[in-house]
Short mmCIF file of C-alpha atoms and ligand atoms in Angstrom, two decimals:
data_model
loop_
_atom_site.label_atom_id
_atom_site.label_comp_id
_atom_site.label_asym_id
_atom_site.label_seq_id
_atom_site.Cartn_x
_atom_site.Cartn_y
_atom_site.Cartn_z
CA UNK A 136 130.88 155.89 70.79
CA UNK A 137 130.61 152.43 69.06
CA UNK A 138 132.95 149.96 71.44
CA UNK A 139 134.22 148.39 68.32
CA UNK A 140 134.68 149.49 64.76
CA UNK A 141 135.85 147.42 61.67
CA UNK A 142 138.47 148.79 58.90
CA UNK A 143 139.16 148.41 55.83
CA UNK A 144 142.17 149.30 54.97
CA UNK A 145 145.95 148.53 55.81
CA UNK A 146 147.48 150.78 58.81
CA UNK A 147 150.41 150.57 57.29
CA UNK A 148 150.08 150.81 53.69
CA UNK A 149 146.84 152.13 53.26
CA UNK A 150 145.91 149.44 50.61
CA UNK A 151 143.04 147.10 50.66
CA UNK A 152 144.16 143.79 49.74
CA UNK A 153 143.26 142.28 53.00
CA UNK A 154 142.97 138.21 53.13
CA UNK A 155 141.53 136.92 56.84
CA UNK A 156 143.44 133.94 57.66
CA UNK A 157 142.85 133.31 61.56
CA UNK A 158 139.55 133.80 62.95
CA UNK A 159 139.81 133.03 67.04
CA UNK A 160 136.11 133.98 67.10
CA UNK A 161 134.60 136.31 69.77
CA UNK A 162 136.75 136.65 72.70
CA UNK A 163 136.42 139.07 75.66
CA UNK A 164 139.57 141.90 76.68
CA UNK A 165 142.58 139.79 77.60
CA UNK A 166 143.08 142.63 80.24
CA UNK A 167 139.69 143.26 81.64
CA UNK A 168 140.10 141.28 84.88
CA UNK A 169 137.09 141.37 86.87
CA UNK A 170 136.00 141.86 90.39
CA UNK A 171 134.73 139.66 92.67
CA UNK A 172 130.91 141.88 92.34
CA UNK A 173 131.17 141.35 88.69
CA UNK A 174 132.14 137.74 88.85
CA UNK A 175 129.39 137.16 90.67
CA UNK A 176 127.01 138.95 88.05
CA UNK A 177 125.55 136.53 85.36
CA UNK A 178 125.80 138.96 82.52
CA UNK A 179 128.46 137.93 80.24
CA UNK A 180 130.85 140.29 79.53
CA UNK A 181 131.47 141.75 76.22
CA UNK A 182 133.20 139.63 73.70
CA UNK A 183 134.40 141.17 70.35
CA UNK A 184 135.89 139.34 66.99
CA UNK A 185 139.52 138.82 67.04
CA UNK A 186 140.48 138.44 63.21
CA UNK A 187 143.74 138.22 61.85
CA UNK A 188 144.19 139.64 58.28
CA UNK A 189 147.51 139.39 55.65
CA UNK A 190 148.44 142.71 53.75
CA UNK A 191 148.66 141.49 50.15
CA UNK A 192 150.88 144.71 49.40
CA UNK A 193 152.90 145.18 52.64
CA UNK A 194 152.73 141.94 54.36
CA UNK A 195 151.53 143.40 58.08
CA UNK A 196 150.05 140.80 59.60
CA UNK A 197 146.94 142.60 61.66
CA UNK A 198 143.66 143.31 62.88
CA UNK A 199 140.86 145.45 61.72
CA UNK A 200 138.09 145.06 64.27
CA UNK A 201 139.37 148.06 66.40
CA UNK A 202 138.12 148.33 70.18
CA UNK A 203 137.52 151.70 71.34
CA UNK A 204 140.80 152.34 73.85
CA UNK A 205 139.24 153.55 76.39
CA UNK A 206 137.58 149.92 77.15
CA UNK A 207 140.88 148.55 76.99
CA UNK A 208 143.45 150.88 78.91
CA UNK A 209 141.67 153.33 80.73
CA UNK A 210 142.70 150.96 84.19
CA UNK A 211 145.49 148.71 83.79
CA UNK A 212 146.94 145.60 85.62
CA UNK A 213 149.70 144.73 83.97
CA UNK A 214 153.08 145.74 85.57
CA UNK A 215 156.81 146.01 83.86
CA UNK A 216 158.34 144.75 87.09
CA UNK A 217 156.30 141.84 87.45
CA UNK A 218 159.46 139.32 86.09
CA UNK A 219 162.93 139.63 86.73
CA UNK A 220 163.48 138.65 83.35
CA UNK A 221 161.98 142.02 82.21
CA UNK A 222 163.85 144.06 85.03
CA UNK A 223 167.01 142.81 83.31
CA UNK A 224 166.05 143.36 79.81
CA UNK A 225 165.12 146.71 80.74
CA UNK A 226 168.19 147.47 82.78
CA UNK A 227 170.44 146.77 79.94
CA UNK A 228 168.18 148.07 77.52
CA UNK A 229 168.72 151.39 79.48
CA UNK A 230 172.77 150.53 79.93
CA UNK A 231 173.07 149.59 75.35
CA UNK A 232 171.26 153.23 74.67
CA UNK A 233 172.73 155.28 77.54
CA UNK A 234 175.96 154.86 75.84
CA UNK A 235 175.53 154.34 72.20
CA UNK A 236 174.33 158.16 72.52
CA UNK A 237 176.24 158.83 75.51
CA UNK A 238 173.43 160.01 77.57
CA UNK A 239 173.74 163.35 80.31
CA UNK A 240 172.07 165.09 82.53
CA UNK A 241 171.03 167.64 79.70
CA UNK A 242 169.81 164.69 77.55
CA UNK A 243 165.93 164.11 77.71
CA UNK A 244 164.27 160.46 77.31
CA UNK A 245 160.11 160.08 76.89
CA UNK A 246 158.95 156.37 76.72
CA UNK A 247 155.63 156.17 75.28
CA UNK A 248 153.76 153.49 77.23
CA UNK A 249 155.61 154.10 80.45
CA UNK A 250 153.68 151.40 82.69
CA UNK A 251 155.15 151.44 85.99
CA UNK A 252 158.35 153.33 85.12
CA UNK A 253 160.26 150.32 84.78
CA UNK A 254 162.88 151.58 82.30
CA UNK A 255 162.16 155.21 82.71
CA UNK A 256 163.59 154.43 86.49
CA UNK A 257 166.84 152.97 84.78
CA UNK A 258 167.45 155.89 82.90
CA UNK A 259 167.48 157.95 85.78
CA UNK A 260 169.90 155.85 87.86
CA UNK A 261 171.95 156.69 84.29
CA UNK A 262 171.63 160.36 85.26
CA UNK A 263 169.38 161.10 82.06
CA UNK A 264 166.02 163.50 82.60
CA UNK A 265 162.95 161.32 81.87
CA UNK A 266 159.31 161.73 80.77
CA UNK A 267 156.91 158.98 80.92
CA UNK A 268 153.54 158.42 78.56
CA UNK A 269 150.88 156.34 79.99
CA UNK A 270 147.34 156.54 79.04
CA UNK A 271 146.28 153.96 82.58
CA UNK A 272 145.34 156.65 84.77
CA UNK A 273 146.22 154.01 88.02
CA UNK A 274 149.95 153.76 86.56
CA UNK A 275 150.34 157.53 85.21
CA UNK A 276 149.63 158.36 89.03
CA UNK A 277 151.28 155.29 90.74
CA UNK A 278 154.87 156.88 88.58
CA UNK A 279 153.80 160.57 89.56
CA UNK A 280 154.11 159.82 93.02
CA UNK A 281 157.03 158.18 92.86
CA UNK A 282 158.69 161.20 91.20
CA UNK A 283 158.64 159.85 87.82
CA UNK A 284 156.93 162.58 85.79
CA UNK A 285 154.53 161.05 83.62
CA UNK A 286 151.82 162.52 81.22
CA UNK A 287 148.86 160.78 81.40
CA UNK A 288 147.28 160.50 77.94
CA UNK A 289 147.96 158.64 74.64
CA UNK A 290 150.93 159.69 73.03
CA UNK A 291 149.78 162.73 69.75
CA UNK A 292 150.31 165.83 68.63
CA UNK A 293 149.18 167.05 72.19
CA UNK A 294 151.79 165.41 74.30
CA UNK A 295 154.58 166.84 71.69
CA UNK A 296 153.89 170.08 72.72
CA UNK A 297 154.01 169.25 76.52
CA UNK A 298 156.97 167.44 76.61
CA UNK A 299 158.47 171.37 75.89
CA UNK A 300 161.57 173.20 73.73
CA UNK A 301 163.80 170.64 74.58
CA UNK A 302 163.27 167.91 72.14
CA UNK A 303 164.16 164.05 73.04
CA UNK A 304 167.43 162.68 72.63
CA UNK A 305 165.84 159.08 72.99
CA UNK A 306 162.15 158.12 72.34
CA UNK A 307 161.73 154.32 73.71
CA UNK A 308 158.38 152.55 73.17
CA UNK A 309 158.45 149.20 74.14
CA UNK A 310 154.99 147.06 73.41
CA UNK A 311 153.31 150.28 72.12
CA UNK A 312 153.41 149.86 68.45
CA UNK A 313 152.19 147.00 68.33
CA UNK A 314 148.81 148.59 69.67
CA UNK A 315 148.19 151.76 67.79
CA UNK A 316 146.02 152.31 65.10
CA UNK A 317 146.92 155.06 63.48
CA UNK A 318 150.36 154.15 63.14
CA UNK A 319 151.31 157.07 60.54
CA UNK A 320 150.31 159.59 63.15
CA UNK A 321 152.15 158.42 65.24
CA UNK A 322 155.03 157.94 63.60
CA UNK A 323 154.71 161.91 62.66
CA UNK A 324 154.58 162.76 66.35
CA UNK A 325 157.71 160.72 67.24
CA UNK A 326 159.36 162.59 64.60
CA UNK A 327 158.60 165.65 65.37
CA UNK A 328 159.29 165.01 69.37
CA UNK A 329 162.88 163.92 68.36
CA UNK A 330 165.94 165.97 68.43
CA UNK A 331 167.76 165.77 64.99
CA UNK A 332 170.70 163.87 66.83
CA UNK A 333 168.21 161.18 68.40
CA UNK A 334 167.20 157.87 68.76
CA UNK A 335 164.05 156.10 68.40
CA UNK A 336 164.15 152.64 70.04
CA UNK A 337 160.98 150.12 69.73
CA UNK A 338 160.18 146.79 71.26
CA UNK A 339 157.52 144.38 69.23
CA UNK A 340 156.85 140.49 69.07
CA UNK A 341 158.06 139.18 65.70
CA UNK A 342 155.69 137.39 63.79
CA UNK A 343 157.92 135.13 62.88
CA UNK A 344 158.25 133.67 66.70
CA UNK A 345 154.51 134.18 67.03
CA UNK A 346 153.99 132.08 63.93
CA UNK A 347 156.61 129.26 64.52
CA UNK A 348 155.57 129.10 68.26
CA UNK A 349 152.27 128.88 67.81
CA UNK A 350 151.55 131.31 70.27
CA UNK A 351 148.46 132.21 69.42
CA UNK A 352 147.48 133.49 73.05
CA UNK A 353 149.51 136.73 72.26
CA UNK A 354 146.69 137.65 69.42
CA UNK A 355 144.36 140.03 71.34
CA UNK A 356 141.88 143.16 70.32
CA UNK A 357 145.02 145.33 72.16
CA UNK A 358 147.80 143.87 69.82
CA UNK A 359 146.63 144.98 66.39
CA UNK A 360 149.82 144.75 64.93
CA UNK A 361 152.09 141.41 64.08
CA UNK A 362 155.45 143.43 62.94
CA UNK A 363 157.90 141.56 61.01
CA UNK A 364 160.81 143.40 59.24
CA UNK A 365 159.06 144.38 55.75
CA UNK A 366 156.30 146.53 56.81
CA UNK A 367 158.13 148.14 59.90
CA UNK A 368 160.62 149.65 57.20
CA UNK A 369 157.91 150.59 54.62
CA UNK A 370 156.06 152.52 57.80
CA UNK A 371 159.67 154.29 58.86
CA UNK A 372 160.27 155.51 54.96
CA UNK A 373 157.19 157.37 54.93
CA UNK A 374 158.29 159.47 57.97
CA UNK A 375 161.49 160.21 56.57
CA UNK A 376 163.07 158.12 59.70
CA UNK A 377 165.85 154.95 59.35
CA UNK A 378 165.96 151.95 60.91
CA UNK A 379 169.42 151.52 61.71
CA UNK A 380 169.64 148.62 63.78
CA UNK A 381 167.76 145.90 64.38
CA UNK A 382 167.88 142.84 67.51
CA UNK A 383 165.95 139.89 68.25
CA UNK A 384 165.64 138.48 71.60
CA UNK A 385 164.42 135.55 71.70
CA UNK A 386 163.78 135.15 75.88
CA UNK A 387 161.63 138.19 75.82
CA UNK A 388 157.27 137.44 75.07
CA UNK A 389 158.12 134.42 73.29
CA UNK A 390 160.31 136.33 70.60
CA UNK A 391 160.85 140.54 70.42
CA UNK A 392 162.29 142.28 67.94
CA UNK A 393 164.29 145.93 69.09
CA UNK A 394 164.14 148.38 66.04
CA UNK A 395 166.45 151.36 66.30
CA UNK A 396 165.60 154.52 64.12
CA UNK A 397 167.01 157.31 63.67
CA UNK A 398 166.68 160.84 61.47
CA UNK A 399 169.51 160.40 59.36
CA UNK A 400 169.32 158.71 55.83
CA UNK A 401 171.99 155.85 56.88
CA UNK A 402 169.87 152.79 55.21
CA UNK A 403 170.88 149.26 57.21
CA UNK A 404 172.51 146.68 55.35
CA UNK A 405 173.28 144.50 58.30
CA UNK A 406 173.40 140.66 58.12
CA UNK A 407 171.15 140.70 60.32
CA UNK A 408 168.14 142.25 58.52
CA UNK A 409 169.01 140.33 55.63
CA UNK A 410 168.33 136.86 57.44
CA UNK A 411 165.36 138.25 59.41
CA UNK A 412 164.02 139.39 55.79
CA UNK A 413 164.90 136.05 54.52
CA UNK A 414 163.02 134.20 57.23
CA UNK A 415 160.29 136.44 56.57
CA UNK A 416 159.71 135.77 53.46
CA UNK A 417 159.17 132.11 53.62
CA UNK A 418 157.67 132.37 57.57
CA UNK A 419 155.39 135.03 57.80
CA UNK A 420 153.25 135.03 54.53
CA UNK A 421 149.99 133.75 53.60
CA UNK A 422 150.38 130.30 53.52
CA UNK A 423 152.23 130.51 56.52
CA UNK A 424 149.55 132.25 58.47
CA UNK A 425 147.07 129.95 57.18
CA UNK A 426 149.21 126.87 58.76
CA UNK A 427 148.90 128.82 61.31
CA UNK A 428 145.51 128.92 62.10
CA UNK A 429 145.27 124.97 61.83
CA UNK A 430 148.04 124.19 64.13
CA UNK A 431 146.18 126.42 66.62
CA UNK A 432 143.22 124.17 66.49
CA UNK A 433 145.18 121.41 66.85
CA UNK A 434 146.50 122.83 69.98
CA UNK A 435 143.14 123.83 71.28
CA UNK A 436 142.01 120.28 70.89
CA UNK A 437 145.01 118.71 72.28
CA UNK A 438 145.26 120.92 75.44
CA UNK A 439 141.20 120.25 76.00
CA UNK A 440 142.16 116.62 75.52
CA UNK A 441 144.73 116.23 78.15
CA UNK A 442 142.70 118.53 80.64
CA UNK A 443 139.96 116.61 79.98
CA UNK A 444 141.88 113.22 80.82
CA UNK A 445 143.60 113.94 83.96
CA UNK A 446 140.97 115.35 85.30
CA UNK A 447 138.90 112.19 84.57
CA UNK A 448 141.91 110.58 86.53
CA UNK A 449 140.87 112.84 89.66
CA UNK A 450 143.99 115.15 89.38
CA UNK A 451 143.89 118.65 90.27
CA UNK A 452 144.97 120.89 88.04
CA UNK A 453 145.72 124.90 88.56
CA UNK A 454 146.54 127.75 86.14
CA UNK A 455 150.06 129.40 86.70
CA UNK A 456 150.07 133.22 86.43
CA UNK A 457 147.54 135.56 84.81
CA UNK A 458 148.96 137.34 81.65
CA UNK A 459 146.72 139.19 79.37
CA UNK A 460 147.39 135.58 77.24
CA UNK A 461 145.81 133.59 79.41
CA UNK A 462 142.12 135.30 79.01
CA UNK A 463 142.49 134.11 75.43
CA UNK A 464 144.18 130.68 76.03
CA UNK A 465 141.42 129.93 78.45
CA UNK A 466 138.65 131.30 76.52
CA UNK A 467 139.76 130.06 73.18
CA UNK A 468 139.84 126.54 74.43
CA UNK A 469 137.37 127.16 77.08
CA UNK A 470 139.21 125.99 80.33
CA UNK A 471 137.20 127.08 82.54
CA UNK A 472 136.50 126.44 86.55
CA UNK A 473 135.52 123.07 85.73
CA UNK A 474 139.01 122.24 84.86
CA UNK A 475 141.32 124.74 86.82
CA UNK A 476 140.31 125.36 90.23
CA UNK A 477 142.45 128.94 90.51
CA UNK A 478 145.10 130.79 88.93
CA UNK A 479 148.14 132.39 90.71
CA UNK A 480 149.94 135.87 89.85
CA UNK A 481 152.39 137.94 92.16
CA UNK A 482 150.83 141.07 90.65
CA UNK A 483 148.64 142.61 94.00
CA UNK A 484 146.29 144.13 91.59
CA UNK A 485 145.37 140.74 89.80
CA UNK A 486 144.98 138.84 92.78
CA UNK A 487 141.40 138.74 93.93
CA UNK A 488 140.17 139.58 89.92
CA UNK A 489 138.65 136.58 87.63
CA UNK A 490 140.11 135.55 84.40
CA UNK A 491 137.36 137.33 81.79
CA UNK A 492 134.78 135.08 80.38
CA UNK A 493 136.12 131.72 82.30
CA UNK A 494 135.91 133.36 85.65
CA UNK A 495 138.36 131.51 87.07
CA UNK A 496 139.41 133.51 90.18
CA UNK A 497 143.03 134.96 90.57
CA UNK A 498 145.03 134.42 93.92
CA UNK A 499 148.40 134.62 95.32
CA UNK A 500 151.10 132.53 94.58
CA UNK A 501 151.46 130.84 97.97
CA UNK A 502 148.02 129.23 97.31
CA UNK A 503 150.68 126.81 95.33
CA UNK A 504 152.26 125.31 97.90
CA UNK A 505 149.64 125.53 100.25
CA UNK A 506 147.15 123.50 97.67
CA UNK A 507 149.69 121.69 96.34
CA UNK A 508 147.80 120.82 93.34
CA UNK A 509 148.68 117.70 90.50
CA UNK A 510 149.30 119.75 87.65
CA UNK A 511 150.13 123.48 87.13
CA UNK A 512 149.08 125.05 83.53
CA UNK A 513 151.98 127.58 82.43
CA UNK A 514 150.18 130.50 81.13
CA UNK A 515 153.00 133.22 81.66
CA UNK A 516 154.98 130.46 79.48
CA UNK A 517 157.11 133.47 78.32
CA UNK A 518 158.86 133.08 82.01
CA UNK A 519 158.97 129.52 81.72
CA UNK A 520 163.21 129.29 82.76
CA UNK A 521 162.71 131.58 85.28
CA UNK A 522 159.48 130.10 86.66
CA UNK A 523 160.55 126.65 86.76
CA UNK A 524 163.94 127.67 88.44
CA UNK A 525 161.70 128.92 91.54
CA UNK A 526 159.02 126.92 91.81
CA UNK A 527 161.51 123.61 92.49
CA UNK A 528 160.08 123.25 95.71
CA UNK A 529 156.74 122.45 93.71
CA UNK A 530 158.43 120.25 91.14
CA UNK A 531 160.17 118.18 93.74
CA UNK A 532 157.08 117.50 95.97
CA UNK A 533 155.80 115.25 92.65
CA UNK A 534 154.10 119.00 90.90
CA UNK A 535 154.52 118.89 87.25
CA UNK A 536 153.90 121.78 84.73
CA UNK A 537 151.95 121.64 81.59
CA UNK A 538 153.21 123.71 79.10
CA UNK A 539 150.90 124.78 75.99
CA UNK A 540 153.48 126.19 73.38
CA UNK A 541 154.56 124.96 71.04
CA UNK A 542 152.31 121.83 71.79
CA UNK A 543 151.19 121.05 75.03
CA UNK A 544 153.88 119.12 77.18
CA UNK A 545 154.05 118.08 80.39
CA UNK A 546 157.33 118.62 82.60
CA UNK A 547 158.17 117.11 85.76
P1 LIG B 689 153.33 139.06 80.70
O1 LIG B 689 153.54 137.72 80.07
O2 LIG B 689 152.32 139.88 79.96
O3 LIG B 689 154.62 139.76 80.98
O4 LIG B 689 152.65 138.79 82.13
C1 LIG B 689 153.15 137.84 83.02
C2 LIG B 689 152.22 137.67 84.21
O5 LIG B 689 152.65 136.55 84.96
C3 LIG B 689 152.21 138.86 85.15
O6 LIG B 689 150.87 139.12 85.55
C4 LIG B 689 153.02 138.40 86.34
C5 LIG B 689 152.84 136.91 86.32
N1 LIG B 689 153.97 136.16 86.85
C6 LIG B 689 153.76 135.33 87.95
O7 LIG B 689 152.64 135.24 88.48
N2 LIG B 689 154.83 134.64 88.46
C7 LIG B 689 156.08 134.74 87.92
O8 LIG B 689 157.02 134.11 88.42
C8 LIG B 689 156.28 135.59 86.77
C9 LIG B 689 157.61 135.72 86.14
C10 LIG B 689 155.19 136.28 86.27
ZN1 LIG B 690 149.82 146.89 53.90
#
């Protein structure tokens, strides 16, 4: 199988009035971390073409150079539980739909990109029987063991049948959207999997946030999908499902929007959608994405410039965390061991890996106070209130954080 294949055609809409308007150039899999053997190994890695394209007919903001999945999630280190800002999101997340459909023990809930059974395990606190999705093979059986029952595959026609007679009272997919390509199957199989009384609930980054952010970093060959309100609610119509509600949280990847969906034809006329359509219209079109793209060179170059300068100055200067982001933050504006001399992350199967194509190596976050380096480059930025709140230890010995988004800053 070709590793990467190039459409043609919107996943949404099916049209082709495609207009590129961010090209981040060829960039290796934000999520491929690599051992230390293949660090070593002079080989570059594989690097594919990360384009961003405008719908002219539906306005999805997307990509058509499609990796083959199994490069990207057959093994995967990213973990749910890895902030306690996303163990609280999650927990009420599980609270706000446990009793808008007033949940029991008879009730069934499947979420379709499970991870680590994050939310799944909130549910089940709730009293609600739970199903998890998750194509990783290490986090399908990491959830198995710990009595989670969890399919491991991608979520199709297949896994409808599996999940048996009882159809789903709640179908949660949080990040998942956002990464499948054949969006209209999909859809079909979430319909079908759902009881007539149920719920479909969906997280995704608005594009809006990305765009006004300018957080680039969050455009990788796994996201091929920048939602905004117009094009989710063409893709529901066609599956004769409703989006009913719709929130925004603005603490969670930089900017998420939940969508709620259900059967029923009960079309939303909320205040809410009409401002997020509003802002879409004038934030998330063409010209917008095409301001875009400048502003993100103009970040590149001013992050380079300031590395660049205190590192003339002697300082030392270390990454801080290793999202999937930060392969394309550092690659983009090629930061490499030259300029950061490690990278911390709590998550145990990180630590020991090497940022993709920069190689910078990946350690535990005690190295921090143990190095006690100059300068500290926030790449989980997302975490930023929660980060800075316990790292004061490192901000008080004279540490100071450099923040990329939404132009590099320095805080002390
Ligand atoms: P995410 O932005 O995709 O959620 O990933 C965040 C990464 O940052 C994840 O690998 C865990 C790591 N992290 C830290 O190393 N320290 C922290 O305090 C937090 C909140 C996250
Ligand atoms: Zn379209």
């Amino acid at each position: 199988m070709t590793p990467v294949s190039t459409g043609s055609r919107c996943r949404v809409c099916g049209n082709s009035r495609l207009k590129l308007g961010l090209d981040l150039g060829f960039l290796p899999l934000a999520n491929s971390f690599l051992s230390a053997e293949r660090a070593r190994d002079p080989t570059p890695e594989q690097r594919y073409p990360l384009r961003v394209y405008y719908c002219q007919d539906c306005s999805l903001i997307q990509l058509i150079d499609i990796v083959n999945k199994e490069e990207m999630f057959g093994d995967y280190a990213f973990l749910t539980s890895a902030s306690k800002t996303a163990l609280t999101h999650f927990d009420e997340y599980a609270d706000e739909m446990s009793r808008r459909l007033s949940l029991n023990s008879t009730d069934l809930v499947v979420d379709i990109g499970s991870n680590d059974g994050t939310l799944l395990k909130s549910f089940q606190r709730r009293g609600a029987q739970i199903m998890g999705i998750e194509p990783a093979r290490n986090l399908a059986a990491r959830c198995s063991a710990e009595g989670i029952p969890t399919l491991n595959e991608y979520f199709g026609p297949e896994t409808v049948s599996k999940i048996g007679k009882h159809k789903a009272r709640l179908i949660t997919a949080n990040n998942v959207v956002s990464h499948v390509n054949d969006l209209n199957g999909f859809m079909d199989s979430v319909s079908e999997a759902l009881s007539r009384d149920g719920l479909f609930a969906f997280e995704v980054p608005w594009v809006v946030d990305v765009i006004r952010h300018n957080n680039f970093d969050i455009i990788y060959h796994e996201h091929l999908s920048y939602f905004g309100f117009k094009p989710i609610s063409e893709l529901f119509k066609k599956h004769n499902l409703d989006l009913i509600d719709l929130q925004h949280f603005s603490n969670i990847h930089g900017g998420t929007l939940r969508g709620i969906v259900a059967n029923s034809d009960s079309p939303l006329k909320s205040e809410t959608v009409k401002r997020t359509f509003d802002r879409e219209n004038r934030e998330a079109n063409f010209e917008s994405l095409e301001g875009f793209a400048r502003r993100v060179l103009e970040i590149k170059h001013k992050l380079s410039q300031l590395l660049l300068e205190l590192k003339r100055k002697g300082k030392t200067i270390i990454g801080y965390g290793a999202p999937a982001k930060a392969t394309i933050l550092l690659n983009y504006c090629s930061i490499d061991r030259s300029i950061l001399d490690f990278v911390t992350d709590t998550t145990p199967l990180k630590q020991g890996r090497f940022i993709p194509g920069v190689r910078v190596p990946i350690v535990a976050p005690e190295e921090i106070l143990r190095k006690n380096p100059d300068f500290a480059l926030l790449l989980a930025w997302n975490y930023k209130a929660e980060i800075l709140q316990k790292e004061q230890k490192y901000l008080e010995s004279g540490g100071k954080f450099i923040v990329p988004f939404p132009e590099p800053q320095i805080i002390s």
